[in-house]
Short mmCIF file of C-alpha atoms in Angstrom, two decimals:
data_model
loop_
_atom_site.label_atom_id
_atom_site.label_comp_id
_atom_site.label_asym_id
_atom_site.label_seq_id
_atom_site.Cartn_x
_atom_site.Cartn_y
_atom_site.Cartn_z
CA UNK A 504 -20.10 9.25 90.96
CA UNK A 505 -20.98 12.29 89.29
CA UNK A 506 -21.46 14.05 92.22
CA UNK A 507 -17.96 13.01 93.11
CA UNK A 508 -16.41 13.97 89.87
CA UNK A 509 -17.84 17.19 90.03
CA UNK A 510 -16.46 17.79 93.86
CA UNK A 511 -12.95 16.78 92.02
CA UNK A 512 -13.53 19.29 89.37
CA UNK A 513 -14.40 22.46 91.78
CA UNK A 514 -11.19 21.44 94.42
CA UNK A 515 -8.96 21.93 91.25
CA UNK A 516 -10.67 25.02 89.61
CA UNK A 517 -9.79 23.47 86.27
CA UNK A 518 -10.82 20.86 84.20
CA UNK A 519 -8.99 17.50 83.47
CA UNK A 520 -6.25 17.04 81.22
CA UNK A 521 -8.37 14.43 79.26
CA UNK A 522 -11.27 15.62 79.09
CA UNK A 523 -14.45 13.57 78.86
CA UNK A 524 -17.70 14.12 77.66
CA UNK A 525 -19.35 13.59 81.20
CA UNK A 526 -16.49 16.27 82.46
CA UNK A 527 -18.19 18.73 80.36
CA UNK A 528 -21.80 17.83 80.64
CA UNK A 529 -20.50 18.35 84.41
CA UNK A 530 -18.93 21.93 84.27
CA UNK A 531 -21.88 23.40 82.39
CA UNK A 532 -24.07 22.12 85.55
CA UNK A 533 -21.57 23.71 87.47
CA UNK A 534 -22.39 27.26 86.69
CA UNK A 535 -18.67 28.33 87.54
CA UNK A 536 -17.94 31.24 85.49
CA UNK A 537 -14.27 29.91 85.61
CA UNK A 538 -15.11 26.88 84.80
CA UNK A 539 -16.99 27.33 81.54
CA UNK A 540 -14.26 29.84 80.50
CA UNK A 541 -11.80 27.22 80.59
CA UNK A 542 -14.25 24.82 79.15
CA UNK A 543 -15.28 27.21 75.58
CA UNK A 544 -11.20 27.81 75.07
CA UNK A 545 -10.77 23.99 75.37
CA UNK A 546 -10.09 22.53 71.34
CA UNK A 547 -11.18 19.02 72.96
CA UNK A 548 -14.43 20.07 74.07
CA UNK A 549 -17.67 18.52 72.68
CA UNK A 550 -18.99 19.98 69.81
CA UNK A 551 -22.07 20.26 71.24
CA UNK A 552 -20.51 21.95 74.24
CA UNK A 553 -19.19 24.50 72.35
CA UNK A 554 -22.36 25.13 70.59
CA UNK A 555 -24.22 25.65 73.69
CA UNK A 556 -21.84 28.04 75.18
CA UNK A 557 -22.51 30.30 71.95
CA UNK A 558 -25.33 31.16 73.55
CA UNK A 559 -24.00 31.70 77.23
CA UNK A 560 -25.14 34.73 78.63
CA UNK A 561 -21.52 36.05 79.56
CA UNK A 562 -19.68 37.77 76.34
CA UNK A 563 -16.48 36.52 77.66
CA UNK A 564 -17.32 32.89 77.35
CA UNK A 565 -18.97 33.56 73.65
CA UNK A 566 -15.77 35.85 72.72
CA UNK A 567 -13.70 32.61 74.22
CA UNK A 568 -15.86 29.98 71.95
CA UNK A 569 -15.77 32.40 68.88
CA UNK A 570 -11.71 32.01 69.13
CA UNK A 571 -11.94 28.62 69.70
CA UNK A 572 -10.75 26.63 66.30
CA UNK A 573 -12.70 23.31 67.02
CA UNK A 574 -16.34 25.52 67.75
CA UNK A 575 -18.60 23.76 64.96
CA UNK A 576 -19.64 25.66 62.11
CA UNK A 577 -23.11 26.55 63.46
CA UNK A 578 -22.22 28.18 66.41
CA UNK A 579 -19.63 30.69 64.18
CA UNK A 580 -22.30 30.94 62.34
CA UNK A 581 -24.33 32.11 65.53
CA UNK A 582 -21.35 34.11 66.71
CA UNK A 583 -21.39 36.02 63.51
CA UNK A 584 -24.58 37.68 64.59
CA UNK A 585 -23.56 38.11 68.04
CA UNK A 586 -24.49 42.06 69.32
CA UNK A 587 -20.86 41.84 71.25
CA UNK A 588 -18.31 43.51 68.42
CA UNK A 589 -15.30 41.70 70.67
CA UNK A 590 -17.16 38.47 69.67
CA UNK A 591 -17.45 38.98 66.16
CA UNK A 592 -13.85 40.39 65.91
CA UNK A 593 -12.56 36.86 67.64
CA UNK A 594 -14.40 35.13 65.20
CA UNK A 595 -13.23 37.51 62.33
CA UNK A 596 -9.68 36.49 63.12
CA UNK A 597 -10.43 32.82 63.49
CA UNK A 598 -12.30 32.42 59.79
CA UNK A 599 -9.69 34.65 58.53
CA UNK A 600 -6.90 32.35 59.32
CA UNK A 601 -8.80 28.96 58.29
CA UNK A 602 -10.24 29.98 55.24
CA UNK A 603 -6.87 30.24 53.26
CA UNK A 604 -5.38 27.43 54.33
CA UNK A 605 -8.67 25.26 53.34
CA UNK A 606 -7.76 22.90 50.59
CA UNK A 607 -9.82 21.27 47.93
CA UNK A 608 -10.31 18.28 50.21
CA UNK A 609 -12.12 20.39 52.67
CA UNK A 610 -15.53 18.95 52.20
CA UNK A 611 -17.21 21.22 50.10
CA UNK A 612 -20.38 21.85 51.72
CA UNK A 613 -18.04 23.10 55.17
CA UNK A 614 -15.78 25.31 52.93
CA UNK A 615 -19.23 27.08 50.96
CA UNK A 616 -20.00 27.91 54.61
CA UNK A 617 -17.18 29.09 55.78
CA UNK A 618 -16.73 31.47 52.96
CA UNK A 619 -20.39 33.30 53.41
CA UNK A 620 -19.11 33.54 56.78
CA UNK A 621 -16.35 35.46 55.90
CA UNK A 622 -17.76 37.51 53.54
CA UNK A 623 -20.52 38.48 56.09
CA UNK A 624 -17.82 39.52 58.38
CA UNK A 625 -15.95 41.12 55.71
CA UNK A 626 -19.22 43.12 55.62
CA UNK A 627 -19.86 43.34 59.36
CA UNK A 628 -20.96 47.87 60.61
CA UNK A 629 -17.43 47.89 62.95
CA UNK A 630 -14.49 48.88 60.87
CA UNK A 631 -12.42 47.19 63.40
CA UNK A 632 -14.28 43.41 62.68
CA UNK A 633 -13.25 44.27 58.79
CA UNK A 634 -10.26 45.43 59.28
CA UNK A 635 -9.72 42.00 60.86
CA UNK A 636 -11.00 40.16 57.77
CA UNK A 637 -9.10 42.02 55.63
CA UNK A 638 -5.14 42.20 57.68
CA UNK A 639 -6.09 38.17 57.62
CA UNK A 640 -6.64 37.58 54.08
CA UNK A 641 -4.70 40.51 52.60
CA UNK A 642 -1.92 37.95 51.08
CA UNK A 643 -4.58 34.95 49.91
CA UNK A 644 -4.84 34.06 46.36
CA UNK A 645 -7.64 31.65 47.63
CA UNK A 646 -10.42 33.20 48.44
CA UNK A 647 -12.96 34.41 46.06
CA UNK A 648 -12.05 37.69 44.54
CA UNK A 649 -15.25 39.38 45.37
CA UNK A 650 -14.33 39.32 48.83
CA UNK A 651 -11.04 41.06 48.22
CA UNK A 652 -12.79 43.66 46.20
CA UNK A 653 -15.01 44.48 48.95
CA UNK A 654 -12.36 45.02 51.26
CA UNK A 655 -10.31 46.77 48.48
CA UNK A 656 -13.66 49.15 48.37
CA UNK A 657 -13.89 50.09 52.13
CA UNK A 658 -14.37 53.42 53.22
CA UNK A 659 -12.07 52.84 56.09
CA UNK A 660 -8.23 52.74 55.21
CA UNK A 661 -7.39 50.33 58.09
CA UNK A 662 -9.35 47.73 55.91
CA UNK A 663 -8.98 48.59 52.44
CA UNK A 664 -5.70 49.69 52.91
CA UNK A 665 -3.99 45.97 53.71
CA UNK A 666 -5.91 44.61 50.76
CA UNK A 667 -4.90 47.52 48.37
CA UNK A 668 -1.17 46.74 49.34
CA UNK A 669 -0.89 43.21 49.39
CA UNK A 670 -3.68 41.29 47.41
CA UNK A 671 -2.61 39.25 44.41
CA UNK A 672 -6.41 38.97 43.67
CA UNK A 673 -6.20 42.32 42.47
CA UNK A 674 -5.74 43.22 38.59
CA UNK A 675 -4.29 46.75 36.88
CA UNK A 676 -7.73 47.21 35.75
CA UNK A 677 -9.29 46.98 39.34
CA UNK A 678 -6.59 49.07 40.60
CA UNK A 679 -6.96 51.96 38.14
CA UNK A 680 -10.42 52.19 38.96
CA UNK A 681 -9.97 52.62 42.36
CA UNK A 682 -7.53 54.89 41.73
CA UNK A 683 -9.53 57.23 39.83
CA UNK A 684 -12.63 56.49 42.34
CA UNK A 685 -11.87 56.49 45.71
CA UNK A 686 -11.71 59.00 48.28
CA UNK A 687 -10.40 57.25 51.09
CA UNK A 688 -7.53 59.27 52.45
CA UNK A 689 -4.78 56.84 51.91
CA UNK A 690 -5.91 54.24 49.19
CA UNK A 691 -3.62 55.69 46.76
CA UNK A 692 -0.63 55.31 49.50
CA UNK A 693 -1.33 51.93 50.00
CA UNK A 694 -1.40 51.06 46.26
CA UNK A 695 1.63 52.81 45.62
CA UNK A 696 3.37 50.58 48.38
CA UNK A 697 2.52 47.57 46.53
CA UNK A 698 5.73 45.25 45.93
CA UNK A 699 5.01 45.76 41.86
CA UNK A 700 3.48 48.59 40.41
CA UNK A 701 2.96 48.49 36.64
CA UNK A 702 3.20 51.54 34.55
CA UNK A 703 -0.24 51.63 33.67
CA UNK A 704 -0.98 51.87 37.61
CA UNK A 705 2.08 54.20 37.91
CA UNK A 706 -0.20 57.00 35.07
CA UNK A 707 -3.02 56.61 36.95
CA UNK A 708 -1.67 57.91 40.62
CA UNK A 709 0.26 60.56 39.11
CA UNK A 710 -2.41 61.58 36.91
CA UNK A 711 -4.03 62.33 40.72
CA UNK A 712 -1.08 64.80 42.08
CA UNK A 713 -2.00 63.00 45.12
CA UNK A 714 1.28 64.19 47.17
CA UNK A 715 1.83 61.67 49.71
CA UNK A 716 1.08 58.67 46.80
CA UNK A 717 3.52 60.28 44.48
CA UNK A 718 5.98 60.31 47.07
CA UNK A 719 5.23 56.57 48.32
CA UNK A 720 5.12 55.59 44.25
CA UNK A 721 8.91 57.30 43.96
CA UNK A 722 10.43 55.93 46.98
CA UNK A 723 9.28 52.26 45.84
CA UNK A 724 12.08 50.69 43.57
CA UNK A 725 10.04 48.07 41.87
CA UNK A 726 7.23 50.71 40.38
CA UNK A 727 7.77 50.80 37.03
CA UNK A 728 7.38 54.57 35.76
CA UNK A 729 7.73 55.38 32.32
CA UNK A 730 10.06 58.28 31.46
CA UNK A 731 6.82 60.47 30.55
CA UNK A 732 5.31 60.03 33.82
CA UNK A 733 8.17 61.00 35.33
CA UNK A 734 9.22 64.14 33.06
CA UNK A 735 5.43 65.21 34.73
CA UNK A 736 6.71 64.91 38.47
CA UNK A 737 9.40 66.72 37.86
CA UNK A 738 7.59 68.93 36.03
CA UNK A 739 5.59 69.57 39.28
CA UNK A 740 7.92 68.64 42.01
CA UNK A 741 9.57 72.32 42.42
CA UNK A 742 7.17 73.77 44.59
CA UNK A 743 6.30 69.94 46.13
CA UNK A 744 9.10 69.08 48.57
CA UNK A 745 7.83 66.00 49.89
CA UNK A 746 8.72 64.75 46.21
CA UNK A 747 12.17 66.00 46.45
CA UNK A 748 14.19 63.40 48.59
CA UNK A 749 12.11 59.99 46.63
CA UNK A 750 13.15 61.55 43.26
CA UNK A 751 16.89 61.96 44.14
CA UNK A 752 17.09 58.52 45.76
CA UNK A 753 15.26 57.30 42.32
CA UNK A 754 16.83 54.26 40.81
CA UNK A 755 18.45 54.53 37.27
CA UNK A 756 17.27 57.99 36.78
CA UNK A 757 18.73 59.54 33.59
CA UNK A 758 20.89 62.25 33.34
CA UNK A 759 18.37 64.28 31.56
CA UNK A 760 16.12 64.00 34.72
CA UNK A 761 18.81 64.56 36.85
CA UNK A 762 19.62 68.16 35.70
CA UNK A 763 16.44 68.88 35.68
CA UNK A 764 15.71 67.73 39.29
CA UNK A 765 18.87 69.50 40.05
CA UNK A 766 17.67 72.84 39.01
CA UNK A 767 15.27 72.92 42.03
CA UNK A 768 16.29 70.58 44.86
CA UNK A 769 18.44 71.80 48.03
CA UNK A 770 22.35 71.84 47.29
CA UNK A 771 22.49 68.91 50.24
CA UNK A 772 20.22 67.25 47.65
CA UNK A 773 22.39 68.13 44.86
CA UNK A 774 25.22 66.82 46.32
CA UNK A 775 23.53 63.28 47.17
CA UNK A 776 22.53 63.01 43.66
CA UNK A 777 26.11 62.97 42.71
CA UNK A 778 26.81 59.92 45.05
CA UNK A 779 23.87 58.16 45.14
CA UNK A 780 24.21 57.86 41.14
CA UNK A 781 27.72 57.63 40.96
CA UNK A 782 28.33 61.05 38.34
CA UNK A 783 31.69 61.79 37.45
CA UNK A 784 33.38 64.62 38.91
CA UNK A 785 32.30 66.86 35.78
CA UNK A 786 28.92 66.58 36.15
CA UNK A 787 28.82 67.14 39.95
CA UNK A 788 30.92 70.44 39.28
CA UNK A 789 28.36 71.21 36.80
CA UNK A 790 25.32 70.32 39.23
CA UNK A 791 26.71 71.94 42.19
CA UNK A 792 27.85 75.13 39.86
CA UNK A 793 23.67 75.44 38.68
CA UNK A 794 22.42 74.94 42.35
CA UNK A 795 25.40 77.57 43.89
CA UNK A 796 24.62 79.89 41.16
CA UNK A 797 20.25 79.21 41.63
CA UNK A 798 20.93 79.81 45.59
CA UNK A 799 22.58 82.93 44.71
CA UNK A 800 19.56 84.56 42.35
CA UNK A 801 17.02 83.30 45.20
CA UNK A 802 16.25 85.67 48.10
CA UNK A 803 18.21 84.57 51.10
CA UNK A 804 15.34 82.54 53.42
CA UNK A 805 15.16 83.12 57.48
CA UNK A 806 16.97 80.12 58.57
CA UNK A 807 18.56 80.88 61.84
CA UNK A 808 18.84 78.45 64.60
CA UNK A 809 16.47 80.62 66.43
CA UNK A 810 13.84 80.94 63.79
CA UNK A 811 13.94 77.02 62.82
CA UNK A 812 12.82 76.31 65.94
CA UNK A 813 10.67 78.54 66.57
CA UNK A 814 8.66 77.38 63.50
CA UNK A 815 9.51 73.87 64.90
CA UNK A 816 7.46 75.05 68.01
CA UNK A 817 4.91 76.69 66.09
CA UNK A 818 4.03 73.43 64.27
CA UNK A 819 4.42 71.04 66.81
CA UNK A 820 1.40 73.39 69.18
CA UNK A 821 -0.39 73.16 66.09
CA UNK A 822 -0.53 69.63 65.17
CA UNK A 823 1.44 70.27 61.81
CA UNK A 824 4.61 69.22 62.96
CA UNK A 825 5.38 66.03 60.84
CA UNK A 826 7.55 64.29 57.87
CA UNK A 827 7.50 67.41 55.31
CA UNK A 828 8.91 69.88 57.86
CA UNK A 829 11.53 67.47 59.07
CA UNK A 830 12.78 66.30 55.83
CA UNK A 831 12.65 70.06 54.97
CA UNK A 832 15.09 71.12 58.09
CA UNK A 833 17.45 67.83 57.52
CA UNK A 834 17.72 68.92 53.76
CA UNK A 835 18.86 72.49 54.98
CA UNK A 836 21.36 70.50 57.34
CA UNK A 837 19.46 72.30 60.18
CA UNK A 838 20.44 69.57 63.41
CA UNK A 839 18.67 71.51 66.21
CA UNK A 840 15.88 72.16 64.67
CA UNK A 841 15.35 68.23 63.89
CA UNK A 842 16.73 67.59 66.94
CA UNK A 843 14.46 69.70 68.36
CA UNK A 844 10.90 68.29 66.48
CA UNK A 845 12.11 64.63 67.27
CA UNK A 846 12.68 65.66 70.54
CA UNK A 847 9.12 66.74 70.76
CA UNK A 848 7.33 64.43 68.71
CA UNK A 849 8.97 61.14 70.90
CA UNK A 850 8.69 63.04 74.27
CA UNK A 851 12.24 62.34 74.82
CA UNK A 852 15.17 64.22 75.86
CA UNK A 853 17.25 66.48 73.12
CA UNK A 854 20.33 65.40 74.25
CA UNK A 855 19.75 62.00 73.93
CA UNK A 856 18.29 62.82 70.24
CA UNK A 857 21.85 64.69 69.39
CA UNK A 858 23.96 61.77 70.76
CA UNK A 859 22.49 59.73 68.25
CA UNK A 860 23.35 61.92 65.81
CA UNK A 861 26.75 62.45 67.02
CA UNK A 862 27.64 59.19 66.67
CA UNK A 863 26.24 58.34 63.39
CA UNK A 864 23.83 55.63 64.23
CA UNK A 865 21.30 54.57 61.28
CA UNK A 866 19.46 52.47 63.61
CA UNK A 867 19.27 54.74 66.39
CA UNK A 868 18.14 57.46 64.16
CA UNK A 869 15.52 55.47 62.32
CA UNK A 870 14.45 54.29 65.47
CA UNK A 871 13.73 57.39 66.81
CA UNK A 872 11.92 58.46 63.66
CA UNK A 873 9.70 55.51 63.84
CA UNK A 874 9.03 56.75 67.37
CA UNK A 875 7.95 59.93 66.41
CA UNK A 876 5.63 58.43 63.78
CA UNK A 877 7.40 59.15 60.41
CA UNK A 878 7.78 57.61 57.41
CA UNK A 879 11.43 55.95 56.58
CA UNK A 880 12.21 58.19 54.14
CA UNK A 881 12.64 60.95 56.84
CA UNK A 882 14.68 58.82 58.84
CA UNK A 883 16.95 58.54 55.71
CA UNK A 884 16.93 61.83 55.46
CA UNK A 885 18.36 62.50 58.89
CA UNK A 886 20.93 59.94 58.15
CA UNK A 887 21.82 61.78 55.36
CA UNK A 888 22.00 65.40 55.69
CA UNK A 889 21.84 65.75 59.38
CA UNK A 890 23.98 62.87 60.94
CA UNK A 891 26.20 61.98 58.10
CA UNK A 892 25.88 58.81 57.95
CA UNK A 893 28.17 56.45 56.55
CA UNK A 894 26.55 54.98 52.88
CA UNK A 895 27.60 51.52 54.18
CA UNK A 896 25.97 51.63 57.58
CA UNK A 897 23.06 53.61 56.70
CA UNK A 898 19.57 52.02 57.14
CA UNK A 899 17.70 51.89 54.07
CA UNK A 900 14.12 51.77 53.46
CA UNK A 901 12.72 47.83 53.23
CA UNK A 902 11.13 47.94 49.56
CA UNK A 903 12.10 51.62 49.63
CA UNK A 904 9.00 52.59 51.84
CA UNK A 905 9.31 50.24 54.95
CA UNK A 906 11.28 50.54 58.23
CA UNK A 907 13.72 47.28 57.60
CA UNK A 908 13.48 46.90 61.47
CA UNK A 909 10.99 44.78 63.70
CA UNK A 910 9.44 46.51 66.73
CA UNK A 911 12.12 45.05 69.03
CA UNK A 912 14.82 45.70 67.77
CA UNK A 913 13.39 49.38 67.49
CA UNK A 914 12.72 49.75 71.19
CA UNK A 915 16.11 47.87 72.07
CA UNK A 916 17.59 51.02 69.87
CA UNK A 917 15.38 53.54 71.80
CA UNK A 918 16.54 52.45 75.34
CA UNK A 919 20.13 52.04 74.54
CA UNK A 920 20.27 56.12 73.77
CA UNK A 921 17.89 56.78 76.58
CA UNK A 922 15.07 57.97 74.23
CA UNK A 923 12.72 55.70 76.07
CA UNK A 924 12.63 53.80 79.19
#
């Protein structure tokens, strides 16, 4: 018989639909490579099946067991030491999703274990098995803090960065310190994206003139900055013009600030103040009378067609080219030379860039922005100063950092203006 049930097994290259223990016993005696990777992604396999192929020779079968959500405890526990990083980042993801959904009726000797496990993968040498761990748990109130702070602690941003965003398990107190400690490149970004930001957190990443945090901390409507912290942004922001766009599209900014930012800003800039805040038509005379009369004291700049792009060029051989210069050029209302960087930056043709613009179409620009890797406020920008878009079909940053749109709809966007096949 088990000769014959083993014949079965090999003429079908798979295993049974109801699988018995004898049918596994069997394809381990098999020594079928094909076999036994069916067998460690089966959930109905024997326990001790799935233990034993923890230790299989083949990193492919151990990656397949580490996935697998009904392997026993010991053999994640044996994968967790595995010298394959593909192993341990299957098993990252696994522990990650089961630990927050554990309830109090877990038993509690199974839970205790699964959370060392997690915190020794949330402590594992590759960034990329942490990382894991930490784009897993970033939204759990129930694990134990410690674990978060960890994370929040990385030197990597692609793991403390998720947790810095999103955790709930983080206080104002443990945020200001990392504010004022780390120096990951990005931290401060990823706090300032956070979907609150409390004043007290607000002073602390200003304090750091951290330009690309600032910028992130303006363009999020629900960070709460006192009118002191602002008057010191402003203060600043005249020679910062990644600051200038977020602090124009500020909510409920007050007309004192609004002067003041007016004094500096592009005219383009001026004039979006006036609509985006809804001034009466004296005070837009007046703002647009201070920014003709600053544009006509300044020394007139070199921005012809012909040297905007070349600078465009310059930038883009260099590296350089990216979200300051662009939001620069759109704020001067220079179209080819945004045309032109978007052009390069998304490998596509210009003319499919300008008919996008031509037609006014939010999504088709912010597409093509996220294509080029920029943030959304650029794409706004565009919209604004560049395409004229329509206030009622322009797309507007989700939680005034975010692209609103999911990847799909983004590519469907890219294709239908021939930016990419």
């Amino acid at each position: 018989m088990p000769l014959t049930r083993l014949k079965q097994i090999f003429s079908r290259r798979k295993l049974p639909r109801d699988l018995r223990y004898e049918d596994a016993r069997l394809a381990l005696e098999s020594r079928s490579l094909e076999i036994k990777r069916e067998l460690a992604a089966r959930t109905d396999a024997p326990p001790e099946t799935l233990y034993y192929l923890a230790g299989d020779d083949d990193a492919s079968i151990r990656t397949l067991v580490a996935a697998n959500p009904a392997t026993p405890i010991q053999a994640d526990e044996l994968l967790q030491i595995d010298a394959d990083g593909e192993v341990r980042s299957e098993l990252a993801r696994k522990i990650g999703r089961i630990v927050p959904d554990m309830d109090e009726g877990e038993r509690r000797q199974v839970r205790d274990r699964m959370l060392v496990l997690l915190e020794k993968l949330a402590q594992d040498e590759l960034a990329r098995v942490r990382r894991i761990v930490a784009e897993e748990i970033k939204s759990c109130p129930h694990i134990p803090k410690r674990i978060a702070l960890r994370l929040a602690r990385d030197a990597e941003v692609m793991v403390c960065g998720p947790v810095l965003e999103y955790s709930p398990l983080l206080s104002d107190e443990d945020l200001v310190e990392i504010v004022a400690t780390t120096r990951v490149h990005g931290a401060l970004e990823a706090i300032a994206r956070r979907r609150n930001v409390s004043a007290g957190v607000a002073d602390a990443i200003v304090a750091t003139l951290d330009i690309p945090a600032v910028a992130q901390l303006l363009a999020n409507p629900r960070a709460d900055i006192r009118e002191e912290t602002l008057d010191k942004v402003i203060r600043e922001a005249a020679t910062i013009e990644a600051w200038h766009l977020p602090l124009v599209m500020r909510p409920s900014l007050s007309l004192r600030a609004i002067r003041r930012i007016a004094v500096f800003v592009s005219r383009a800039l001026v004039d979006e103040i006036g609509r985006h805040h809804h001034l009466d038509a004296e005070t837009q005379t007046w703002l647009k009378a201070r920014a003709q009369s600053r544009i006509e004291e300044r020394p007139v700049e070199d921005a012809t067609p012909d040297a905007a792009a070349a600078a465009i060029r310059k930038a883009f051989a260099a590296g350089s080219l990216g979200d300051d210069q662009i939001t620069k050029a759109a704020s001067l209302k220079q179209k080819g030379a945004v045309a032109l960087a978007l052009s390069l930056l998304c490998a596509a043709p210009e003319e499919a860039i300008l008919r996008a613009i031509e037609v006014k179409s939010g999504k088709g620009i912010a597409a093509i922005c996220w294509r080029a890797g920029l943030a959304m406020r650029t794409a706004l920008a565009v919209q604004i100063f560049v395409a004229n878009v329509p206030v009622d079909t322009r797309v507007l940053p989700r939680g005034g950092v975010d692209y609103p749109m999911d990847e799909g709809e983004m590519l469907w966007h890219l294709r239908y203006l021939g930016v990419f096949g």
